[in-house]
XYZ file of C-alpha atoms in Angstrom:
553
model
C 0.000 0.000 0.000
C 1.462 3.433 -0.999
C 2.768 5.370 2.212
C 0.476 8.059 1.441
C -2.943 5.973 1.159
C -1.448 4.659 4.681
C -0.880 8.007 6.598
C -4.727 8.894 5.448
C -6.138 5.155 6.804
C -4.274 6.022 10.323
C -5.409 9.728 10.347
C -9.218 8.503 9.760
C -8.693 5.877 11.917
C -7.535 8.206 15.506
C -10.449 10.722 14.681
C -12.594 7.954 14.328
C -11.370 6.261 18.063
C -10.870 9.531 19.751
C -14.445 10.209 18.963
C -15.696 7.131 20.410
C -13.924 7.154 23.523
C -14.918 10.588 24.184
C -18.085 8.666 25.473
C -18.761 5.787 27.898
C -18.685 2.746 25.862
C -20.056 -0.761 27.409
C -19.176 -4.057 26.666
C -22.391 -4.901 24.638
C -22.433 -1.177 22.958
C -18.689 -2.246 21.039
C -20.249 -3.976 17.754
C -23.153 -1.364 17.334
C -19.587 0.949 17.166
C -17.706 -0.776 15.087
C -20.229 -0.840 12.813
C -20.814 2.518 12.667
C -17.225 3.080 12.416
C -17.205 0.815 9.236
C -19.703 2.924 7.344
C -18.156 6.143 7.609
C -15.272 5.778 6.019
C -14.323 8.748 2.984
C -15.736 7.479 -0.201
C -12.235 8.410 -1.610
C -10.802 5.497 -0.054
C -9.531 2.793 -2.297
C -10.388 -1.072 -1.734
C -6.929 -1.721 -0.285
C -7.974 1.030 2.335
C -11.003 -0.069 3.622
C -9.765 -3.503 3.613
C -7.016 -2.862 5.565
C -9.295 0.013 7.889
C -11.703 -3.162 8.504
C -9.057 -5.202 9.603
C -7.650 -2.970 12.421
C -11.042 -1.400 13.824
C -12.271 -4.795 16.015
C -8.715 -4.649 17.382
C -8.555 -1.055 18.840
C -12.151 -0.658 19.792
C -13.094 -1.553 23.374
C -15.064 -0.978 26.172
C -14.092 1.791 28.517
C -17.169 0.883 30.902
C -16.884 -1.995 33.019
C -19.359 -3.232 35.860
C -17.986 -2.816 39.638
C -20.896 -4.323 41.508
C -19.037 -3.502 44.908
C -18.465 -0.226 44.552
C -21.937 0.355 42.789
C -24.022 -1.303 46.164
C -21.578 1.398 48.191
C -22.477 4.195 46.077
C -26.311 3.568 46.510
C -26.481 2.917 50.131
C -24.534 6.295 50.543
C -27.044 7.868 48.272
C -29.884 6.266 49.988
C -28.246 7.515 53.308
C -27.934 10.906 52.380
C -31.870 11.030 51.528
C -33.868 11.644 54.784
C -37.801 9.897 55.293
C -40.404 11.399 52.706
C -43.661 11.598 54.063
C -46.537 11.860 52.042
C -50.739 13.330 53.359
C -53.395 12.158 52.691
C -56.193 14.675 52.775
C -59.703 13.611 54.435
C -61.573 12.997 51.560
C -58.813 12.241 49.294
C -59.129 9.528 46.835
C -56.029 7.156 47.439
C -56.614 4.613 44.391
C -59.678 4.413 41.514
C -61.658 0.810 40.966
C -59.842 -0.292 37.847
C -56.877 1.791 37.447
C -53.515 0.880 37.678
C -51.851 0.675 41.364
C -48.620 2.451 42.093
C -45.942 1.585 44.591
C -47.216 4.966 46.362
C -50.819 4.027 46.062
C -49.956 0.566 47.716
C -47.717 2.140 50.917
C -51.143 4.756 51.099
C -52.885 2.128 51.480
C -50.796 0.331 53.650
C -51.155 3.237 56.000
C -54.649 3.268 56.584
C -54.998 -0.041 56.752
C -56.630 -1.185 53.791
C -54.191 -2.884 51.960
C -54.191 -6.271 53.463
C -56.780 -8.447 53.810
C -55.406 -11.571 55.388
C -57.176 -12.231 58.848
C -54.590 -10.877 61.935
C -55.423 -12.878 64.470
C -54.020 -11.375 67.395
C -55.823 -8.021 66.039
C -59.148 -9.895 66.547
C -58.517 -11.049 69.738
C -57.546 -7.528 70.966
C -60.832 -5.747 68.888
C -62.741 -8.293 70.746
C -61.481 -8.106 74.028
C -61.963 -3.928 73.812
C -65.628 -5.009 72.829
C -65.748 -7.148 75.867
C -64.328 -3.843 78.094
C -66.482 -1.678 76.793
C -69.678 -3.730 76.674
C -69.412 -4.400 80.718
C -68.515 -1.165 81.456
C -71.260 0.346 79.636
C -74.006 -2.704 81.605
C -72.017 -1.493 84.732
C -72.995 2.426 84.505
C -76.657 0.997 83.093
C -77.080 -0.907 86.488
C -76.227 1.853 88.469
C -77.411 4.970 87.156
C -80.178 3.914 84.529
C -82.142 1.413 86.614
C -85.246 1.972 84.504
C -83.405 0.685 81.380
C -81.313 -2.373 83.475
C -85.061 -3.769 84.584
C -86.441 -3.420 81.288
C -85.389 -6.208 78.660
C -86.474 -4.453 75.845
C -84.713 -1.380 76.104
C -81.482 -3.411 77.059
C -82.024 -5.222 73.827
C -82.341 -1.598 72.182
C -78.964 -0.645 73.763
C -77.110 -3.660 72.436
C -78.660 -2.773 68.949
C -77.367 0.340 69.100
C -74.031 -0.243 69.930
C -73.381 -2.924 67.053
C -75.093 -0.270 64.678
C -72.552 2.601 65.442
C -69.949 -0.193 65.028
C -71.542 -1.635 62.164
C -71.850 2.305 60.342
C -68.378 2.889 61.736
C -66.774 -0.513 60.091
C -69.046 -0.129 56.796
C -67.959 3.610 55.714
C -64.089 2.818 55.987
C -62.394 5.294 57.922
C -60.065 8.032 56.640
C -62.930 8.482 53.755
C -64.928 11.391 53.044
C -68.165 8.648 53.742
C -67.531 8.596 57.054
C -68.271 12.173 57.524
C -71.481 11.992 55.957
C -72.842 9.038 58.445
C -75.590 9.640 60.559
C -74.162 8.565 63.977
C -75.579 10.948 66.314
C -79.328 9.980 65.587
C -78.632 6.828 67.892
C -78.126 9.149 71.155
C -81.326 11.449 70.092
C -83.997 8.474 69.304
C -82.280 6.916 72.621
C -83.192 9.825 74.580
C -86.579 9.496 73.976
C -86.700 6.359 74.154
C -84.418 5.035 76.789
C -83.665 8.449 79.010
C -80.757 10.913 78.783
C -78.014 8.791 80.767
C -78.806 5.306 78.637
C -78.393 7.705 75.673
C -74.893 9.017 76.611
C -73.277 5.764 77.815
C -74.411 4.091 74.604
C -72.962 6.902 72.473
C -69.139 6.976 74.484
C -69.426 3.112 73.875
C -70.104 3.471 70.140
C -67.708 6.363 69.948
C -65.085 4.165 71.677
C -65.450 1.347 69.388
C -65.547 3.302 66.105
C -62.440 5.266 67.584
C -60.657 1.881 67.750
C -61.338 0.649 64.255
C -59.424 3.747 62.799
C -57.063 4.194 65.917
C -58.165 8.417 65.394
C -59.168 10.668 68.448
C -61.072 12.796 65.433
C -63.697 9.735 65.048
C -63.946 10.001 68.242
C -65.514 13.252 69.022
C -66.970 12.964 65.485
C -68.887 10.365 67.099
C -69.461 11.841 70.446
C -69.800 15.609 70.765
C -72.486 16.645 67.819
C -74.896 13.525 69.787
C -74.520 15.527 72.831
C -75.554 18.750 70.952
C -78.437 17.010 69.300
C -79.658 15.543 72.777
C -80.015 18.491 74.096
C -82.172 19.709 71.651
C -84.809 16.720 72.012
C -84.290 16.499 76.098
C -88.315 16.066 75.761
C -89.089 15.727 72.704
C -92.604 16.780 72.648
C -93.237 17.623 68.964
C -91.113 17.074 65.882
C -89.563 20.262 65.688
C -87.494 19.434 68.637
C -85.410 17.119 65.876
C -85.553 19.602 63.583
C -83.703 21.721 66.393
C -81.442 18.777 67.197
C -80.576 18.198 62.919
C -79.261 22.038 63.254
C -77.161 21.061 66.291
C -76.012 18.373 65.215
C -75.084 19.929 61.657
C -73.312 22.621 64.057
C -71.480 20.137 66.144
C -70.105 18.177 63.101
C -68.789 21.579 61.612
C -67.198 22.778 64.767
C -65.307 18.907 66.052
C -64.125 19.188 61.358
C -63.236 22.439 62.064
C -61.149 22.163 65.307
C -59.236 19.448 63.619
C -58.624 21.513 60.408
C -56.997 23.881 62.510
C -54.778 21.444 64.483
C -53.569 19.024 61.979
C -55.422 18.341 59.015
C -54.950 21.519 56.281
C -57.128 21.018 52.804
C -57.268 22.716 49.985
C -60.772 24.253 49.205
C -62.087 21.157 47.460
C -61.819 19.521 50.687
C -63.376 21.903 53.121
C -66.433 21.931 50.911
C -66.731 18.134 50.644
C -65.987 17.965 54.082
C -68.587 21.067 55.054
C -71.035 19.610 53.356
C -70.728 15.943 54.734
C -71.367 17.477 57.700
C -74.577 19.174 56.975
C -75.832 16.391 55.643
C -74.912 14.437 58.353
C -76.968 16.732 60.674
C -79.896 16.412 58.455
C -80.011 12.769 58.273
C -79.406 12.009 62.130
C -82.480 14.482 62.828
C -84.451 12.374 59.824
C -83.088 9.225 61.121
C -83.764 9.837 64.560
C -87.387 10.692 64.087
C -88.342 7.518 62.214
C -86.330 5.108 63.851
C -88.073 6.331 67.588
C -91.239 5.737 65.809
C -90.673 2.402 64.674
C -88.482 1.022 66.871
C -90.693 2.803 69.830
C -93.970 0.503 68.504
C -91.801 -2.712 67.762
C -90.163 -2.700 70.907
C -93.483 -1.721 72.893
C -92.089 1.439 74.093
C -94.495 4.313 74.536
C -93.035 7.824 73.444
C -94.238 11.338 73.785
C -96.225 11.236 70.361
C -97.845 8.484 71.550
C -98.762 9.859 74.904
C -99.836 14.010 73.300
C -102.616 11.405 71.018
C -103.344 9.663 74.367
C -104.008 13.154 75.933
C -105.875 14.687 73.355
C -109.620 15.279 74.682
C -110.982 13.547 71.601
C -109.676 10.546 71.743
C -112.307 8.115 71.674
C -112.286 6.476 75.060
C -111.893 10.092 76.979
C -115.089 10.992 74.831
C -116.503 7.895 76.100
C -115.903 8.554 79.442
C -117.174 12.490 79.704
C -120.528 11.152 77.845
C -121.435 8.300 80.308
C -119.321 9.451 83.137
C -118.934 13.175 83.365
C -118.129 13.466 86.901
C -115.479 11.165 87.044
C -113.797 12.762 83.882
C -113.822 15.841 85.450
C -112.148 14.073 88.603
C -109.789 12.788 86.520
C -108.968 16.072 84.841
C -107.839 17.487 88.453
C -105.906 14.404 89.180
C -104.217 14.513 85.809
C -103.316 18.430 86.960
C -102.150 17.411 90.399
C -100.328 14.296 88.888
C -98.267 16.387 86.096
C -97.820 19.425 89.035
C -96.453 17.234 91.702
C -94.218 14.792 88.852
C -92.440 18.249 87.214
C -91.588 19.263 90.820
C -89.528 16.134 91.610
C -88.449 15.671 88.428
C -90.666 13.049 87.387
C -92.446 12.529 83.831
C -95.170 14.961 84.441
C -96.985 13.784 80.701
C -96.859 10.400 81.430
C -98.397 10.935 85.294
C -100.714 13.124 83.557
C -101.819 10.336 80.652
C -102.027 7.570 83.442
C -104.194 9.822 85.526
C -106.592 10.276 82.098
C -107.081 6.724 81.970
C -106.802 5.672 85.485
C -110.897 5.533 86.610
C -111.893 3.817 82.480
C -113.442 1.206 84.425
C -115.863 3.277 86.406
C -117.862 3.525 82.657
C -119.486 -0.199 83.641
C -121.348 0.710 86.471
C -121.091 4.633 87.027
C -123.814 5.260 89.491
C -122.036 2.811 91.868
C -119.492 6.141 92.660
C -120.404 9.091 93.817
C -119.201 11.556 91.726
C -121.740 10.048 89.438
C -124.635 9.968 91.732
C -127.664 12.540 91.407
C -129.987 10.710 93.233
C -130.068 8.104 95.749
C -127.096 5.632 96.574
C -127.430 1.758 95.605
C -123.961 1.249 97.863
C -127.216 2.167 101.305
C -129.349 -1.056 100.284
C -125.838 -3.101 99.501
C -123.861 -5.702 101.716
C -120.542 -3.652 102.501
C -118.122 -6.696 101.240
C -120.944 -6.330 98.144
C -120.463 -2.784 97.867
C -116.553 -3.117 98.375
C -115.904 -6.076 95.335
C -118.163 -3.058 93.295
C -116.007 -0.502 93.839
C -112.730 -2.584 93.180
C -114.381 -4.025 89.645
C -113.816 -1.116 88.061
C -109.931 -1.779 88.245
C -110.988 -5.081 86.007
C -112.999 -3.311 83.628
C -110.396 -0.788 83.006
C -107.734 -3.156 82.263
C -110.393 -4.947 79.556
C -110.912 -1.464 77.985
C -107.322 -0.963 78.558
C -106.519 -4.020 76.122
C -109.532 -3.091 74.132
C -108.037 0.513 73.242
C -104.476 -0.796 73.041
C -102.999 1.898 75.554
C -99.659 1.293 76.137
C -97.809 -0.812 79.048
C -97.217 2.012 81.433
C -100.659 3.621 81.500
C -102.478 0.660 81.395
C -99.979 -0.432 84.872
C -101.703 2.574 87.088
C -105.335 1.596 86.484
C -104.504 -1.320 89.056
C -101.641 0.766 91.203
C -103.970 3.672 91.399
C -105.429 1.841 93.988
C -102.641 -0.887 94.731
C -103.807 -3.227 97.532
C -105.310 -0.755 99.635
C -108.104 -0.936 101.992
C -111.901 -0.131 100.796
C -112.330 1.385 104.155
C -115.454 2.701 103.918
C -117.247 -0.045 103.199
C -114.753 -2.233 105.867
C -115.324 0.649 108.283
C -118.823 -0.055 107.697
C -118.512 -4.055 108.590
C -116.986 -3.745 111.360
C -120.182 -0.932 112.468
C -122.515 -3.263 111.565
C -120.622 -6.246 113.657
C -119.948 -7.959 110.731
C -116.684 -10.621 111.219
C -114.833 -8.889 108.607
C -111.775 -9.971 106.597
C -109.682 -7.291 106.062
C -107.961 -8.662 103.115
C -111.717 -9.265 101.197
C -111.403 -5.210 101.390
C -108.359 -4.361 99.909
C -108.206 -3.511 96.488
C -105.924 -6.645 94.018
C -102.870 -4.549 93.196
C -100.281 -4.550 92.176
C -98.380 -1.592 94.266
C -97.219 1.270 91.998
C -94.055 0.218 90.610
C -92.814 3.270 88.757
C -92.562 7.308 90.484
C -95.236 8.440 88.081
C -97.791 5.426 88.873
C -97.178 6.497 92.873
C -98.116 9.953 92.392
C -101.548 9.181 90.274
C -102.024 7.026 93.274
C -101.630 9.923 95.718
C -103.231 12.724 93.524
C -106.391 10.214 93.576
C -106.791 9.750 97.021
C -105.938 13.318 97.640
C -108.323 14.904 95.158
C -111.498 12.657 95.993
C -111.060 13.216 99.834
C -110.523 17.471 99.752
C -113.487 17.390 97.460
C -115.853 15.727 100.507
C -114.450 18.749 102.663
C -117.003 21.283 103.636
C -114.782 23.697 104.199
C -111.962 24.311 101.578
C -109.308 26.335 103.627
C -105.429 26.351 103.145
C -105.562 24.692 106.252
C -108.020 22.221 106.166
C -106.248 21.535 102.693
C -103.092 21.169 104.038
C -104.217 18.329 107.065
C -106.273 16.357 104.581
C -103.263 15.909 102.379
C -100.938 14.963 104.764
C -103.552 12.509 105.965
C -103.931 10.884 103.110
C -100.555 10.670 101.829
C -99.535 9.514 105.876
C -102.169 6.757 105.328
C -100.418 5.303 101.817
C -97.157 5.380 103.319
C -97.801 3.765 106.256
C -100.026 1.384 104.181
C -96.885 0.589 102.588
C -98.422 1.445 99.212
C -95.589 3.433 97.960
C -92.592 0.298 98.989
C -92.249 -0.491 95.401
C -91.916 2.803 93.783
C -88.539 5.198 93.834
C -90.259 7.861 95.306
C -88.138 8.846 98.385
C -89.024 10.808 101.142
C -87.621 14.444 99.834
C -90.111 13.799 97.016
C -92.854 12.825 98.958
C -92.778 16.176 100.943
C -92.274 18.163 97.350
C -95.182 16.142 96.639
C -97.361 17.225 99.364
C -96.055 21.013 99.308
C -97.778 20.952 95.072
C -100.671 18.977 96.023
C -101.283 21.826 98.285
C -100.348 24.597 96.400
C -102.447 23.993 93.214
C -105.685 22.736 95.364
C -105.494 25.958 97.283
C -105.953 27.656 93.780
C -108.634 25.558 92.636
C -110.822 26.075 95.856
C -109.752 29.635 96.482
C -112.125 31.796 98.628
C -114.335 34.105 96.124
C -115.312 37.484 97.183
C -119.331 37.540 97.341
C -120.965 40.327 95.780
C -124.164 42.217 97.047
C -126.826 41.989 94.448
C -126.861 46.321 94.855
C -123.008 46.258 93.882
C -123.801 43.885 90.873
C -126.447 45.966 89.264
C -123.917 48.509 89.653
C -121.758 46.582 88.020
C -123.995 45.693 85.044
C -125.255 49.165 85.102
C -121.324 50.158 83.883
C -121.039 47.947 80.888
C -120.935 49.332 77.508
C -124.825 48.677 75.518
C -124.539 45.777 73.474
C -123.770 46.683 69.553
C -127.445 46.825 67.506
């Protein structure tokens, strides 16, 4: 090969090279090189040139890139080292992953952190959710025994309780927590329809139970007074509950409550963008709209299928209309209008000791039904002459105590509830007919004193001991001749002496405090009702006539 044809094959040849090694050049990269080293030689070149150019390329190109897996695992782990922890928020309400799209590393360690990513079964994580359920189920039938004793005698509101409870749980487990769902849930209608249909302290212990439990399943102190603080709000509202705009009132509280427990947390540690404070807002609206909604169904419903009576129940019972009250004006008008004053001296004396003054008032409605089957045989249905004067006393006395039977027969006949129906018998308990045994033992007779007494049962509830009282009370300062505060005053604490002594009122919780409150409203409102009137000389009420305006022609 001519030396000049030569000196141009090695000057082609060390641009070529130096151009390639200006780069990092792997193992497996060499061919693809050479081959592109191949094609660009000059088109000048003779045959002997490229020949001799193809010859010497494999042999001087190599790799300048070799692996060094030891020093390549140090460099990472000092890389990895010199990153610190990234920690990535989710928002409440945030959407971590789609149904159907594709799941990222990210997504997975997301959902990883609120526990939703697993669904194997952990055992020792059951055995520790039931063992809290276990706690908090005994400690919850511990404060029942103690401070709700209504609700711990009564199996049907303990079964109510217990239904409760899993339904929080239930609501709580269904809408997964860390969701937006959650918010909207209705959990605080559980506390209102149990305050009307359990009492106030049921209500709350069942609602820190439920708030416990749903607290647990997300292991967040939010949930928690999610749960917890708008119920308290909304049972407040419906303390009595005596028409439906009282859960109107308690959806606004409630609505209020959720907003302020979001809002609190906002400000602590949850920022959101805007997005998220209106999802969140209105979840909680509309969770204060549907406990009120919920609430007043479900104390409907549950209040007929569990036999509980509520206050809408008892305002139809007390409407004058209702057909058995309509009954008993028509064919007994004196002892309706005995039973009116009772009703007032039972709702009086019940509000004064704290008592349920519209049930005591309802019972006392009711109480003297019976007395429709044979009205003349008591006198405040007597015009004439008295069938008791031609009667055997022990005759006269079974009378008298047969109108406790008939009222429980009209009782069932009407379908009044459990509770009212209970104080047509306690009204009376197992007291002594004593007129008619006082007249026996006049007459000589070799009386039985337990032929007398009425069949019972004692009053077993506070309301059921005052109709008890107002009835005797009522019927015996309406024989007075003279009316007086004072005369009053001595024929009430006879009477109520006389039941208490009687041992009438063992069974009830009425306690002595509220037996004197008792006594002190009995008094009060019968000194109104029989209230001296001035009397006017017939001179001073032509006077009087002789002043008022002629009537309009």
């Amino acid at each position: 090969m001519p030396a000049a044809d030569w000196e141009a094959v090695s000057r082609e040849m060390e641009r070529a090279l130096q151009n390639i090694y200006a780069q990092s050049l792997r193992e497996e990269q060499v061919t693809q090189a050479v081959e592109e080293m191949l094609k660009a030689w000059p088109a000048s070149w003779t045959d002997q040139q490229r020949r001799v150019a193809s010859a010497l390329v494999p042999q001087h190109v190599q790799a300048n890139e070799v692996p060094d897996p030891a020093t390549t695992l140090a460099a990472q782990a000092a890389a990895r080292s010199a990153v610190g922890p990234i920690q990535v928020q989710v928002l409440a309400g945030e959407i971590v992953v789609r149904d159907g799209s594709v799941v990222t590393e990210q997504d997975v360690e997301k959902l990883r952190a609120l526990d939703l990513a697993d669904p194997a079964v952990d055992l020792t994580r059951v055995l520790g959710h039931l063992g809290w359920a276990l706690l908090i189920a005994g400690v919850l039938g511990l404060f029942i025994e103690r401070y709700a004793e209504e609700t711990w005698a009564d199996d049907r509101r303990l079964v109510l309780v217990g239904l409760s409870v899993v339904a929080l749980v239930a609501v709580g487990r269904v809408v997964a927590p860390g969701t937006l769902t959650l918010y909207f849930a209705p959990f605080a209608a559980v506390a209102m329809m149990l305050t009307v249909l359990a009492g106030g302290r049921t209500a709350l212990a069942t609602q820190i139970a439920g708030a416990l439990h749903v607290g647990i399943l997300s292991l967040q102190v939010e949930h928690v007074a999610y749960v917890l603080v708008p119920a308290l709000l909304g049972m407040a509202a419906i303390r009595r509950a005596t028409t439906a705009r009282e859960f109107v009132a308690g959806a606004f509280n409630v609505a209020g409550g959720n907003l302020g427990v979001i809002g609190a947390f906002l400000l602590i540690a949850r920022p959101t963008d805007v997005l998220g404070l209106i999802q969140l807002g209105s979840a909680a609206l509309a969770s204060g709209a549907l406990s009120g909604l919920v609430a007043f169904g479900a104390t409907g419903f549950l209040g007929h299928l569990f036999r509980i009576t509520t206050v809408f129940e008892l305002r139809e019972l007390a409407d004058p209309n209702h057909p058995l009250l309509r009954q008993l004006l028509l064919r007994t008008p004196g002892t309706y209008h005995h039973s009116l004053l009772v009703a007032n001296l039972a709702e009086r004396a019940a509000e004064v000791i704290g008592a349920d003054g519209l049930t005591a008032r309802v019972g006392a409605y009711y109480h003297d039904v019976g007395k429709m089957r044979n009205p003349l045989a008591f006198i405040e249905n007597q015009t004439g002459k008295n069938p008791h004067d031609e009667l055997d006393p022990l005759v006269s006395a079974q009378i008298v105590s047969a109108h406790i039977r008939d009222g429980l027969v009209l009782a069932e006949r009407y379908h009044l509830p459990e509770q009212i129906t209970e104080m047509i018998p306690a009204h009376h308990g197992t007291a002594l007919v004593k007129y008619f045994w006082q007249t026996a033992r006049d007459r000589g007779q070799n009386v039985d004193e337990q032929a007398f007494r009425h069949p019972g049962p004692k009053p077993r509830t506070r309301e059921a001991g005052i109709v008890m009282l107002a009835d005797g009370v009522e019927a015996s300062v309406r024989s007075l001749a003279e009316k007086t505060p004072e005369t009053i005053r001595t024929m009430v604490d006879k009477i109520v002496e006389e039941r208490v002594a009687d041992g009438q009122l063992d069974e009830c919780d009425l306690t002595l405090r509220d037996i004197r409150s008792i006594r002190d409203a009995f008094c009060e409102l019968l000194a109104g009702v029989y209230h001296e009137r001035i009397p006017y000389p017939e001179d001073r009420i032509a006077r009087i006539d002789s002043l008022r305006p002629p009537a309009a022609s």
